[in-house]
mmCIF file of C-alpha atoms in Angstrom:
data_model
loop_
_atom_site.group_PDB
_atom_site.id
_atom_site.type_symbol
_atom_site.label_atom_id
_atom_site.label_comp_id
_atom_site.label_asym_id
_atom_site.label_seq_id
_atom_site.Cartn_x
_atom_site.Cartn_y
_atom_site.Cartn_z
ATOM 1 C CA UNK A 19 -29.106 1.364 4.646
ATOM 2 C CA UNK A 20 -31.866 3.625 3.346
ATOM 3 C CA UNK A 21 -32.331 7.379 3.515
ATOM 4 C CA UNK A 22 -35.609 9.215 3.882
ATOM 5 C CA UNK A 23 -36.765 11.377 1.007
ATOM 6 C CA UNK A 24 -34.593 14.469 0.694
ATOM 7 C CA UNK A 25 -31.906 13.111 3.010
ATOM 8 C CA UNK A 26 -28.401 12.223 1.906
ATOM 9 C CA UNK A 27 -27.203 8.761 2.840
ATOM 10 C CA UNK A 28 -24.136 8.814 5.086
ATOM 11 C CA UNK A 29 -21.482 6.423 3.818
ATOM 12 C CA UNK A 30 -19.327 4.482 6.257
ATOM 13 C CA UNK A 31 -16.067 3.154 4.810
ATOM 14 C CA UNK A 32 -13.741 0.776 6.653
ATOM 15 C CA UNK A 33 -10.090 0.736 5.564
ATOM 16 C CA UNK A 34 -7.795 -2.072 6.705
ATOM 17 C CA UNK A 35 -4.197 -0.829 6.712
ATOM 18 C CA UNK A 36 -2.514 2.536 7.258
ATOM 19 C CA UNK A 37 -0.056 2.562 4.381
ATOM 20 C CA UNK A 38 0.038 5.219 1.695
ATOM 21 C CA UNK A 39 -3.039 3.772 -0.052
ATOM 22 C CA UNK A 40 -5.139 3.629 3.092
ATOM 23 C CA UNK A 41 -4.091 7.084 4.285
ATOM 24 C CA UNK A 42 -4.473 8.841 0.936
ATOM 25 C CA UNK A 43 -7.885 7.217 0.543
ATOM 26 C CA UNK A 44 -8.963 8.143 4.054
ATOM 27 C CA UNK A 45 -7.793 11.741 3.663
ATOM 28 C CA UNK A 46 -9.595 12.086 0.339
ATOM 29 C CA UNK A 47 -12.822 10.714 1.809
ATOM 30 C CA UNK A 48 -12.644 13.103 4.768
ATOM 31 C CA UNK A 49 -12.096 15.964 2.345
ATOM 32 C CA UNK A 50 -15.507 15.103 0.875
ATOM 33 C CA UNK A 51 -17.200 14.563 4.221
ATOM 34 C CA UNK A 52 -17.317 10.763 3.974
ATOM 35 C CA UNK A 53 -17.049 8.843 7.254
ATOM 36 C CA UNK A 54 -13.838 6.790 7.157
ATOM 37 C CA UNK A 55 -12.267 4.478 9.728
ATOM 38 C CA UNK A 56 -8.759 3.052 9.359
ATOM 39 C CA UNK A 57 -7.942 -0.143 11.242
ATOM 40 C CA UNK A 58 -4.266 -0.902 11.831
ATOM 41 C CA UNK A 59 -2.217 -2.811 14.380
ATOM 42 C CA UNK A 60 0.585 -0.207 14.427
ATOM 43 C CA UNK A 61 0.321 3.188 16.061
ATOM 44 C CA UNK A 62 2.462 6.138 14.938
ATOM 45 C CA UNK A 63 5.078 5.578 17.628
ATOM 46 C CA UNK A 64 5.439 1.921 16.665
ATOM 47 C CA UNK A 65 5.800 2.801 12.966
ATOM 48 C CA UNK A 66 8.445 5.414 13.766
ATOM 49 C CA UNK A 67 10.515 2.821 15.649
ATOM 50 C CA UNK A 68 10.245 -0.047 13.158
ATOM 51 C CA UNK A 69 12.828 -1.511 10.865
ATOM 52 C CA UNK A 70 13.061 0.086 7.439
ATOM 53 C CA UNK A 71 9.706 -0.253 5.650
ATOM 54 C CA UNK A 72 10.765 0.629 2.099
ATOM 55 C CA UNK A 73 12.709 3.265 0.176
ATOM 56 C CA UNK A 74 10.022 4.697 -2.064
ATOM 57 C CA UNK A 75 10.159 8.040 -3.810
ATOM 58 C CA UNK A 76 7.066 10.000 -4.757
ATOM 59 C CA UNK A 77 7.089 11.341 -8.299
ATOM 60 C CA UNK A 78 5.587 14.743 -9.010
ATOM 61 C CA UNK A 79 2.174 13.410 -9.990
ATOM 62 C CA UNK A 80 1.927 11.833 -6.517
ATOM 63 C CA UNK A 81 3.179 15.039 -4.909
ATOM 64 C CA UNK A 82 0.336 16.843 -6.684
ATOM 65 C CA UNK A 83 -2.074 14.512 -4.881
ATOM 66 C CA UNK A 84 -0.362 15.380 -1.586
ATOM 67 C CA UNK A 85 -0.879 19.070 -2.354
ATOM 68 C CA UNK A 86 -4.555 18.506 -3.102
ATOM 69 C CA UNK A 87 -4.935 16.669 0.226
ATOM 70 C CA UNK A 88 -3.087 19.353 2.175
ATOM 71 C CA UNK A 89 -0.343 16.953 3.321
ATOM 72 C CA UNK A 90 2.553 18.334 1.286
ATOM 73 C CA UNK A 91 4.818 18.710 4.320
ATOM 74 C CA UNK A 92 8.228 18.213 2.693
ATOM 75 C CA UNK A 93 8.799 20.719 -0.146
ATOM 76 C CA UNK A 94 10.847 19.549 -3.109
ATOM 77 C CA UNK A 95 12.847 22.768 -2.945
ATOM 78 C CA UNK A 96 14.359 21.396 0.272
ATOM 79 C CA UNK A 97 14.136 17.636 -0.182
ATOM 80 C CA UNK A 98 13.541 16.884 -3.859
ATOM 81 C CA UNK A 99 15.535 15.825 -6.893
ATOM 82 C CA UNK A 100 15.219 16.596 -10.589
ATOM 83 C CA UNK A 101 17.000 13.875 -12.585
ATOM 84 C CA UNK A 102 17.588 10.197 -13.161
ATOM 85 C CA UNK A 103 21.246 9.442 -13.834
ATOM 86 C CA UNK A 104 21.718 6.202 -15.787
ATOM 87 C CA UNK A 105 24.927 4.173 -15.724
ATOM 88 C CA UNK A 106 25.299 0.957 -17.727
ATOM 89 C CA UNK A 107 28.480 -0.777 -16.656
ATOM 90 C CA UNK A 108 29.473 -2.240 -20.017
ATOM 91 C CA UNK A 109 33.074 -2.712 -21.231
ATOM 92 C CA UNK A 110 32.610 0.838 -22.523
ATOM 93 C CA UNK A 111 30.358 2.394 -19.842
ATOM 94 C CA UNK A 112 27.231 4.166 -21.043
ATOM 95 C CA UNK A 113 26.303 7.204 -18.941
ATOM 96 C CA UNK A 114 23.459 9.677 -19.483
ATOM 97 C CA UNK A 115 20.781 11.574 -17.536
ATOM 98 C CA UNK A 116 17.107 12.322 -17.993
ATOM 99 C CA UNK A 117 15.212 15.252 -16.479
ATOM 100 C CA UNK A 118 11.751 15.341 -14.919
ATOM 101 C CA UNK A 119 9.385 18.169 -15.798
ATOM 102 C CA UNK A 120 8.919 18.682 -12.029
ATOM 103 C CA UNK A 121 10.816 17.351 -9.026
ATOM 104 C CA UNK A 122 10.366 14.046 -7.177
ATOM 105 C CA UNK A 123 11.054 13.443 -3.482
ATOM 106 C CA UNK A 124 11.966 10.637 -1.100
ATOM 107 C CA UNK A 125 10.890 10.636 2.567
ATOM 108 C CA UNK A 126 11.362 7.753 5.002
ATOM 109 C CA UNK A 127 7.896 6.246 5.528
ATOM 110 C CA UNK A 128 8.614 6.062 9.264
ATOM 111 C CA UNK A 129 8.364 9.853 9.135
ATOM 112 C CA UNK A 130 5.732 10.039 6.420
ATOM 113 C CA UNK A 131 3.043 7.650 7.649
ATOM 114 C CA UNK A 132 2.836 8.888 11.270
ATOM 115 C CA UNK A 133 2.503 12.484 10.074
ATOM 116 C CA UNK A 134 -0.362 11.592 7.735
ATOM 117 C CA UNK A 135 -2.044 9.559 10.481
ATOM 118 C CA UNK A 136 -2.060 12.723 12.589
ATOM 119 C CA UNK A 137 -3.521 14.664 9.659
ATOM 120 C CA UNK A 138 -6.260 12.072 9.137
ATOM 121 C CA UNK A 139 -7.372 12.114 12.768
ATOM 122 C CA UNK A 140 -7.203 15.922 12.921
ATOM 123 C CA UNK A 141 -9.695 16.024 10.039
ATOM 124 C CA UNK A 142 -12.243 13.794 11.707
ATOM 125 C CA UNK A 143 -10.991 10.420 10.536
ATOM 126 C CA UNK A 144 -11.022 7.564 13.026
ATOM 127 C CA UNK A 145 -8.153 5.117 13.538
ATOM 128 C CA UNK A 146 -8.644 1.908 15.506
ATOM 129 C CA UNK A 147 -5.333 0.499 16.706
ATOM 130 C CA UNK A 148 -5.848 -3.235 17.014
ATOM 131 C CA UNK A 149 -5.039 -6.524 15.370
ATOM 132 C CA UNK A 150 -7.848 -8.147 13.414
ATOM 133 C CA UNK A 151 -8.234 -11.550 11.808
ATOM 134 C CA UNK A 152 -10.483 -13.300 9.321
ATOM 135 C CA UNK A 153 -12.948 -14.006 12.125
ATOM 136 C CA UNK A 154 -13.543 -10.262 12.460
ATOM 137 C CA UNK A 155 -14.747 -9.818 8.882
ATOM 138 C CA UNK A 156 -18.462 -10.524 9.489
ATOM 139 C CA UNK A 157 -18.637 -7.893 12.219
ATOM 140 C CA UNK A 158 -16.672 -5.410 10.081
ATOM 141 C CA UNK A 159 -18.975 -6.052 7.132
ATOM 142 C CA UNK A 160 -21.987 -5.253 9.309
ATOM 143 C CA UNK A 161 -20.408 -1.953 10.456
ATOM 144 C CA UNK A 162 -19.354 -0.559 7.086
ATOM 145 C CA UNK A 163 -20.888 -0.083 3.666
ATOM 146 C CA UNK A 164 -17.591 -1.030 2.011
ATOM 147 C CA UNK A 165 -14.420 -2.696 3.298
ATOM 148 C CA UNK A 166 -11.190 -1.561 1.631
ATOM 149 C CA UNK A 167 -8.216 -3.865 2.120
ATOM 150 C CA UNK A 168 -4.893 -2.051 1.867
ATOM 151 C CA UNK A 169 -2.559 -4.419 3.693
ATOM 152 C CA UNK A 170 -1.391 -7.844 2.568
ATOM 153 C CA UNK A 171 -0.252 -8.843 6.040
ATOM 154 C CA UNK A 172 -2.312 -11.481 7.801
ATOM 155 C CA UNK A 173 -5.228 -13.226 6.113
ATOM 156 C CA UNK A 174 -6.638 -10.249 4.240
ATOM 157 C CA UNK A 175 -4.365 -10.074 1.239
ATOM 158 C CA UNK A 176 -4.874 -13.781 0.651
ATOM 159 C CA UNK A 177 -8.601 -13.270 0.147
ATOM 160 C CA UNK A 178 -7.862 -11.882 -3.304
ATOM 161 C CA UNK A 179 -6.802 -14.438 -5.913
ATOM 162 C CA UNK A 180 -3.809 -13.804 -8.202
ATOM 163 C CA UNK A 181 -4.613 -13.131 -11.854
ATOM 164 C CA UNK A 182 -2.493 -15.677 -13.696
ATOM 165 C CA UNK A 183 -2.169 -13.775 -16.986
ATOM 166 C CA UNK A 184 -0.705 -10.746 -15.179
ATOM 167 C CA UNK A 185 1.405 -12.729 -12.697
ATOM 168 C CA UNK A 186 4.154 -14.427 -14.717
ATOM 169 C CA UNK A 187 6.523 -15.204 -11.834
ATOM 170 C CA UNK A 188 6.221 -17.575 -8.894
ATOM 171 C CA UNK A 189 9.375 -16.414 -7.122
ATOM 172 C CA UNK A 190 11.308 -13.159 -6.666
ATOM 173 C CA UNK A 191 13.360 -12.108 -9.676
ATOM 174 C CA UNK A 192 15.832 -10.143 -7.546
ATOM 175 C CA UNK A 193 17.434 -10.726 -4.146
ATOM 176 C CA UNK A 194 17.010 -7.368 -2.460
ATOM 177 C CA UNK A 195 19.335 -5.589 -0.064
ATOM 178 C CA UNK A 196 18.275 -2.020 0.670
ATOM 179 C CA UNK A 197 19.500 0.297 3.376
ATOM 180 C CA UNK A 198 19.730 3.944 4.363
ATOM 181 C CA UNK A 199 23.374 5.030 4.394
ATOM 182 C CA UNK A 200 25.459 7.954 5.513
ATOM 183 C CA UNK A 201 28.679 8.912 3.747
ATOM 184 C CA UNK A 202 27.273 9.060 0.197
ATOM 185 C CA UNK A 203 27.670 12.373 -1.635
ATOM 186 C CA UNK A 204 24.761 13.740 -3.670
ATOM 187 C CA UNK A 205 24.843 13.981 -7.444
ATOM 188 C CA UNK A 206 24.899 17.285 -9.298
ATOM 189 C CA UNK A 207 22.195 17.959 -10.324
ATOM 190 C CA UNK A 208 20.390 16.146 -7.502
ATOM 191 C CA UNK A 209 18.927 12.896 -8.686
ATOM 192 C CA UNK A 210 18.484 9.162 -8.456
ATOM 193 C CA UNK A 211 21.266 7.052 -9.919
ATOM 194 C CA UNK A 212 20.214 3.871 -11.720
ATOM 195 C CA UNK A 213 23.321 1.733 -12.135
ATOM 196 C CA UNK A 214 23.059 -1.506 -14.126
ATOM 197 C CA UNK A 215 25.624 -4.277 -13.972
ATOM 198 C CA UNK A 216 24.627 -6.787 -16.685
ATOM 199 C CA UNK A 217 24.162 -10.279 -15.304
ATOM 200 C CA UNK A 218 24.476 -9.067 -11.713
ATOM 201 C CA UNK A 219 21.625 -6.631 -11.194
ATOM 202 C CA UNK A 220 20.794 -3.018 -10.542
ATOM 203 C CA UNK A 221 21.571 -0.431 -7.895
ATOM 204 C CA UNK A 222 19.096 2.398 -7.327
ATOM 205 C CA UNK A 223 20.633 5.238 -5.294
ATOM 206 C CA UNK A 224 17.872 7.510 -3.939
ATOM 207 C CA UNK A 225 18.416 10.696 -1.912
ATOM 208 C CA UNK A 226 16.030 10.563 1.049
ATOM 209 C CA UNK A 227 15.019 12.423 4.169
ATOM 210 C CA UNK A 228 15.173 10.240 7.272
ATOM 211 C CA UNK A 229 15.482 10.582 11.040
ATOM 212 C CA UNK A 230 19.017 12.012 10.940
ATOM 213 C CA UNK A 231 18.410 14.278 7.952
ATOM 214 C CA UNK A 232 19.436 13.635 4.362
ATOM 215 C CA UNK A 233 20.757 10.140 3.672
ATOM 216 C CA UNK A 234 20.963 7.852 0.635
ATOM 217 C CA UNK A 235 18.895 4.734 0.068
ATOM 218 C CA UNK A 236 20.951 2.130 -1.761
ATOM 219 C CA UNK A 237 18.533 -0.381 -3.242
ATOM 220 C CA UNK A 238 20.535 -3.373 -4.434
ATOM 221 C CA UNK A 239 18.539 -5.475 -6.918
ATOM 222 C CA UNK A 240 20.696 -8.587 -7.213
ATOM 223 C CA UNK A 241 20.251 -11.348 -9.775
ATOM 224 C CA UNK A 242 19.765 -14.726 -8.041
ATOM 225 C CA UNK A 243 22.871 -16.852 -8.499
ATOM 226 C CA UNK A 244 25.087 -13.841 -9.179
ATOM 227 C CA UNK A 245 28.024 -12.548 -7.187
ATOM 228 C CA UNK A 246 25.871 -9.901 -5.478
ATOM 229 C CA UNK A 247 23.175 -12.262 -4.210
ATOM 230 C CA UNK A 248 24.941 -12.803 -0.874
ATOM 231 C CA UNK A 249 24.121 -9.216 0.093
ATOM 232 C CA UNK A 250 20.501 -10.249 0.546
ATOM 233 C CA UNK A 251 21.579 -12.690 3.280
ATOM 234 C CA UNK A 252 24.551 -10.927 4.881
ATOM 235 C CA UNK A 253 23.583 -9.893 8.416
ATOM 236 C CA UNK A 254 24.672 -6.455 9.530
ATOM 237 C CA UNK A 255 23.909 -7.163 13.184
ATOM 238 C CA UNK A 256 26.293 -10.134 13.273
ATOM 239 C CA UNK A 257 29.326 -8.191 12.074
ATOM 240 C CA UNK A 258 28.876 -4.562 10.985
ATOM 241 C CA UNK A 259 32.510 -4.218 9.901
ATOM 242 C CA UNK A 260 32.307 -7.219 7.564
ATOM 243 C CA UNK A 261 28.994 -6.008 6.174
ATOM 244 C CA UNK A 262 30.392 -2.565 5.347
ATOM 245 C CA UNK A 263 33.569 -3.978 3.828
ATOM 246 C CA UNK A 264 31.601 -6.427 1.662
ATOM 247 C CA UNK A 265 29.221 -3.716 0.491
ATOM 248 C CA UNK A 266 32.062 -1.390 -0.438
ATOM 249 C CA UNK A 267 33.925 -4.115 -2.337
ATOM 250 C CA UNK A 268 30.812 -5.070 -4.304
ATOM 251 C CA UNK A 269 29.972 -1.442 -5.072
ATOM 252 C CA UNK A 270 33.492 -0.705 -6.247
ATOM 253 C CA UNK A 271 33.457 -3.676 -8.623
ATOM 254 C CA UNK A 272 29.902 -3.620 -9.974
ATOM 255 C CA UNK A 273 28.639 -0.056 -9.449
ATOM 256 C CA UNK A 274 31.759 2.136 -9.605
ATOM 257 C CA UNK A 275 29.960 5.400 -10.395
ATOM 258 C CA UNK A 276 28.107 5.227 -7.081
ATOM 259 C CA UNK A 277 31.199 3.991 -5.256
ATOM 260 C CA UNK A 278 33.083 7.076 -6.471
ATOM 261 C CA UNK A 279 30.691 9.262 -4.425
ATOM 262 C CA UNK A 280 31.168 7.306 -1.191
ATOM 263 C CA UNK A 281 33.306 8.641 1.651
ATOM 264 C CA UNK A 282 34.436 5.227 2.834
ATOM 265 C CA UNK A 283 35.370 6.352 6.360
ATOM 266 C CA UNK A 284 31.816 7.641 6.934
ATOM 267 C CA UNK A 285 29.954 4.934 5.030
ATOM 268 C CA UNK A 286 27.541 3.048 7.268
ATOM 269 C CA UNK A 287 23.893 2.345 7.846
ATOM 270 C CA UNK A 288 22.146 5.290 9.458
ATOM 271 C CA UNK A 289 21.068 2.821 12.199
ATOM 272 C CA UNK A 290 21.165 -0.984 12.460
ATOM 273 C CA UNK A 291 17.394 -1.191 11.825
ATOM 274 C CA UNK A 292 17.755 0.713 8.532
ATOM 275 C CA UNK A 293 18.281 -2.423 6.443
ATOM 276 C CA UNK A 294 15.695 -4.467 4.540
ATOM 277 C CA UNK A 295 16.519 -7.757 2.801
ATOM 278 C CA UNK A 296 14.422 -10.320 0.938
ATOM 279 C CA UNK A 297 12.487 -10.463 -2.303
ATOM 280 C CA UNK A 298 9.201 -9.578 -3.983
ATOM 281 C CA UNK A 299 7.052 -11.759 -6.222
ATOM 282 C CA UNK A 300 5.350 -9.385 -8.699
ATOM 283 C CA UNK A 301 1.641 -10.139 -8.403
ATOM 284 C CA UNK A 302 -1.670 -8.766 -9.654
ATOM 285 C CA UNK A 303 -4.763 -9.866 -7.741
ATOM 286 C CA UNK A 304 -8.481 -9.781 -8.366
ATOM 287 C CA UNK A 305 -9.890 -6.869 -6.475
ATOM 288 C CA UNK A 306 -13.351 -7.826 -5.217
ATOM 289 C CA UNK A 307 -14.484 -10.392 -2.660
ATOM 290 C CA UNK A 308 -18.107 -10.994 -1.611
ATOM 291 C CA UNK A 309 -18.524 -10.893 2.165
ATOM 292 C CA UNK A 310 -22.186 -11.947 2.168
ATOM 293 C CA UNK A 311 -25.374 -9.972 2.802
ATOM 294 C CA UNK A 312 -24.568 -7.776 -0.184
ATOM 295 C CA UNK A 313 -21.279 -6.485 1.255
ATOM 296 C CA UNK A 314 -18.032 -6.315 -0.713
ATOM 297 C CA UNK A 315 -14.322 -6.022 0.090
ATOM 298 C CA UNK A 316 -12.157 -4.255 -2.505
ATOM 299 C CA UNK A 317 -8.359 -4.306 -2.728
ATOM 300 C CA UNK A 318 -6.073 -1.313 -3.046
ATOM 301 C CA UNK A 319 -2.299 -0.764 -3.004
ATOM 302 C CA UNK A 320 0.002 -3.767 -2.721
ATOM 303 C CA UNK A 321 -2.946 -6.082 -2.142
ATOM 304 C CA UNK A 322 -4.100 -5.264 -5.655
ATOM 305 C CA UNK A 323 -0.712 -5.046 -7.398
ATOM 306 C CA UNK A 324 2.739 -5.546 -5.939
ATOM 307 C CA UNK A 325 5.705 -4.757 -8.191
ATOM 308 C CA UNK A 326 9.430 -5.237 -7.889
ATOM 309 C CA UNK A 327 10.785 -1.907 -6.566
ATOM 310 C CA UNK A 328 13.362 -1.412 -9.348
ATOM 311 C CA UNK A 329 11.273 1.164 -11.251
ATOM 312 C CA UNK A 330 9.906 2.938 -8.163
ATOM 313 C CA UNK A 331 6.251 2.375 -9.006
ATOM 314 C CA UNK A 332 4.701 0.690 -5.968
ATOM 315 C CA UNK A 333 3.794 3.619 -3.716
ATOM 316 C CA UNK A 334 2.922 5.887 -6.636
ATOM 317 C CA UNK A 335 0.509 3.306 -8.028
ATOM 318 C CA UNK A 336 -0.940 2.728 -4.551
ATOM 319 C CA UNK A 337 -1.677 6.444 -4.194
ATOM 320 C CA UNK A 338 -3.174 6.618 -7.690
ATOM 321 C CA UNK A 339 -5.400 3.591 -7.073
ATOM 322 C CA UNK A 340 -6.531 5.044 -3.754
ATOM 323 C CA UNK A 341 -7.555 8.294 -5.442
ATOM 324 C CA UNK A 342 -9.499 6.504 -8.166
ATOM 325 C CA UNK A 343 -11.270 4.423 -5.547
ATOM 326 C CA UNK A 344 -11.961 7.458 -3.382
ATOM 327 C CA UNK A 345 -13.412 9.467 -6.244
ATOM 328 C CA UNK A 346 -15.723 6.586 -7.122
ATOM 329 C CA UNK A 347 -16.791 6.143 -3.484
ATOM 330 C CA UNK A 348 -17.742 9.819 -3.311
ATOM 331 C CA UNK A 349 -19.908 9.462 -6.439
ATOM 332 C CA UNK A 350 -21.493 6.102 -5.596
ATOM 333 C CA UNK A 351 -24.588 5.232 -3.595
ATOM 334 C CA UNK A 352 -24.274 1.472 -3.961
ATOM 335 C CA UNK A 353 -21.133 -0.618 -3.376
ATOM 336 C CA UNK A 354 -21.475 -3.846 -5.313
ATOM 337 C CA UNK A 355 -19.697 -5.812 -8.034
ATOM 338 C CA UNK A 356 -20.603 -3.217 -10.645
ATOM 339 C CA UNK A 357 -19.031 -0.513 -8.476
ATOM 340 C CA UNK A 358 -15.819 -2.576 -8.262
ATOM 341 C CA UNK A 359 -15.786 -3.127 -12.018
ATOM 342 C CA UNK A 360 -15.999 0.625 -12.614
ATOM 343 C CA UNK A 361 -13.111 1.244 -10.229
ATOM 344 C CA UNK A 362 -11.000 -1.398 -11.933
ATOM 345 C CA UNK A 363 -11.668 -0.053 -15.401
ATOM 346 C CA UNK A 364 -10.477 3.403 -14.370
ATOM 347 C CA UNK A 365 -7.235 2.252 -12.742
ATOM 348 C CA UNK A 366 -6.407 -0.771 -14.884
ATOM 349 C CA UNK A 367 -4.278 0.845 -17.597
ATOM 350 C CA UNK A 368 -1.886 2.557 -15.206
ATOM 351 C CA UNK A 369 -1.660 -0.326 -12.735
ATOM 352 C CA UNK A 370 -1.013 -2.916 -15.437
ATOM 353 C CA UNK A 371 1.320 -0.533 -17.249
ATOM 354 C CA UNK A 372 3.490 -0.303 -14.134
ATOM 355 C CA UNK A 373 3.444 -4.075 -13.670
ATOM 356 C CA UNK A 374 4.295 -4.921 -17.279
ATOM 357 C CA UNK A 375 6.975 -2.252 -17.652
ATOM 358 C CA UNK A 376 8.668 -3.283 -14.395
ATOM 359 C CA UNK A 377 8.564 -6.977 -15.293
ATOM 360 C CA UNK A 378 10.137 -6.166 -18.656
ATOM 361 C CA UNK A 379 12.989 -4.260 -17.005
ATOM 362 C CA UNK A 380 13.921 -7.143 -14.678
ATOM 363 C CA UNK A 381 13.903 -9.684 -17.524
ATOM 364 C CA UNK A 382 16.954 -10.241 -19.764
ATOM 365 C CA UNK A 383 16.948 -7.256 -22.147
ATOM 366 C CA UNK A 384 15.914 -7.672 -25.764
ATOM 367 C CA UNK A 385 18.016 -6.286 -28.582
ATOM 368 C CA UNK A 386 15.406 -3.599 -29.153
ATOM 369 C CA UNK A 387 15.480 -2.526 -25.518
ATOM 370 C CA UNK A 388 19.268 -2.324 -25.661
ATOM 371 C CA UNK A 389 18.849 -0.227 -28.779
ATOM 372 C CA UNK A 390 16.541 2.124 -26.890
ATOM 373 C CA UNK A 391 19.112 2.532 -24.128
ATOM 374 C CA UNK A 392 21.761 3.393 -26.690
ATOM 375 C CA UNK A 393 19.434 5.856 -28.393
ATOM 376 C CA UNK A 394 18.649 7.590 -25.096
ATOM 377 C CA UNK A 395 22.359 8.136 -24.504
ATOM 378 C CA UNK A 396 22.475 10.094 -27.789
ATOM 379 C CA UNK A 397 19.112 11.876 -27.661
ATOM 380 C CA UNK A 398 18.317 14.084 -24.654
ATOM 381 C CA UNK A 399 14.632 14.471 -25.509
ATOM 382 C CA UNK A 400 14.254 10.688 -25.601
ATOM 383 C CA UNK A 401 16.016 10.308 -22.234
ATOM 384 C CA UNK A 402 13.817 13.039 -20.742
ATOM 385 C CA UNK A 403 10.615 11.415 -21.989
ATOM 386 C CA UNK A 404 11.682 8.042 -20.576
ATOM 387 C CA UNK A 405 12.332 9.740 -17.222
ATOM 388 C CA UNK A 406 9.095 11.742 -17.185
ATOM 389 C CA UNK A 407 7.175 8.543 -17.878
ATOM 390 C CA UNK A 408 8.033 7.299 -14.374
ATOM 391 C CA UNK A 409 4.969 9.410 -13.542
ATOM 392 C CA UNK A 410 2.893 7.723 -16.240
ATOM 393 C CA UNK A 411 3.782 4.026 -16.486
ATOM 394 C CA UNK A 412 0.952 3.409 -18.937
ATOM 395 C CA UNK A 413 2.702 5.794 -21.356
ATOM 396 C CA UNK A 414 6.004 4.028 -20.808
ATOM 397 C CA UNK A 415 4.420 0.666 -21.519
ATOM 398 C CA UNK A 416 2.766 2.053 -24.653
ATOM 399 C CA UNK A 417 6.253 2.991 -25.846
ATOM 400 C CA UNK A 418 8.022 -0.327 -25.153
ATOM 401 C CA UNK A 419 5.307 -3.013 -25.255
ATOM 402 C CA UNK A 420 6.634 -4.526 -28.493
ATOM 403 C CA UNK A 421 9.756 -4.317 -30.683
ATOM 404 C CA UNK A 422 7.758 -2.328 -33.235
ATOM 405 C CA UNK A 423 6.769 0.242 -30.627
ATOM 406 C CA UNK A 424 10.359 0.646 -29.440
ATOM 407 C CA UNK A 425 11.649 1.077 -32.965
ATOM 408 C CA UNK A 426 8.911 3.599 -33.749
ATOM 409 C CA UNK A 427 9.753 5.601 -30.605
ATOM 410 C CA UNK A 428 13.441 5.739 -31.526
ATOM 411 C CA UNK A 429 12.664 6.756 -35.106
ATOM 412 C CA UNK A 430 10.161 9.388 -33.984
ATOM 413 C CA UNK A 431 12.628 10.888 -31.505
ATOM 414 C CA UNK A 432 15.363 10.886 -34.139
ATOM 415 C CA UNK A 433 13.148 12.665 -36.650
ATOM 416 C CA UNK A 434 12.172 15.301 -34.087
ATOM 417 C CA UNK A 435 15.811 15.831 -33.183
ATOM 418 C CA UNK A 436 16.770 16.189 -36.831
ATOM 419 C CA UNK A 437 13.995 18.685 -37.408
ATOM 420 C CA UNK A 438 15.060 20.741 -34.401
ATOM 421 C CA UNK A 439 18.676 20.785 -35.595
ATOM 422 C CA UNK A 440 17.632 21.946 -39.096
ATOM 423 C CA UNK A 441 15.442 24.669 -37.597
ATOM 424 C CA UNK A 442 18.366 25.880 -35.494
#
């Protein structure tokens, strides 16, 4: 594609997938007048009626991107939360909280994605609702200057090879059971509860907005072979009463702080389809594939990096990666391997920081990491920094990447605390 002298070349970008990465990218491109087409096999009505997609929360740095795109439809004053409440279920339980500098928010993606699809089309974006396969790639490559792959379903995610050095696992490290529940009281102050039962797994309790209003997502991250693993296989549809009774018994034994906020008579899934079970293999993939004739496909979102959901990084990283890619598309006139390398360099530190930090947290804890947890329970500034770093996983990884870094962080926080106390 060539432009005449003095004319600006119109860019045509094809985006496969209408998840948060594809939609944030498409909205950003439309904001800059770039022609963008999203191709997805699910229309808004189908998405709204699906089984639970995920239980992601957007941290404030992602909400800032929503504000910049003009899609900040769910204000944190009404739907947000301000804290992470940590509970370590040891013989002597360890309980402490960390505060964010600004609020986070959870919205059911079956509400979120359809609304943003409407926004995208209202701003001149095009959405093609159809299934596509590998055989469609040559025709797509001829239509667009760049193909962005934002969905791992079908053959497209498999085009991008895993990077072995950043993909240490070949199987899920947790057996997941996540649902949206009624009958769970909110914390005060409002926040996510991260409950850890050593040897059994983690429970992440997230306040969320869904179809019936405010509910709680209970994300059970169960260690394979442990007593909680059966929750990943227990079918609600077969016997709802048995499912509820089993969940309550497991919560009471392994996550009592969350159980204490449950009104057992009201405790149930919001709807039968509000349950997701299975597992995730944390994976980082190479991001560029040659399509021939000088055309390139580049990966974004979960196609690029999929993380275990325990640290709540997946959607936030997908949005960040989409923005980096979008900003580079706006600046670029040529979409080739060099373009992809520049994109990767800009997003690498945060994406890999999220992957490495999350993988560390689902591994057996080191003595130094246990020491950090103990220090956070005694030092509010340390707990707050750990919490705020959910927005900046590269900063979190820089703090915990080695025993020396952890020890330095603890010592630094202790010295600052001592100085503040002397000043007071």
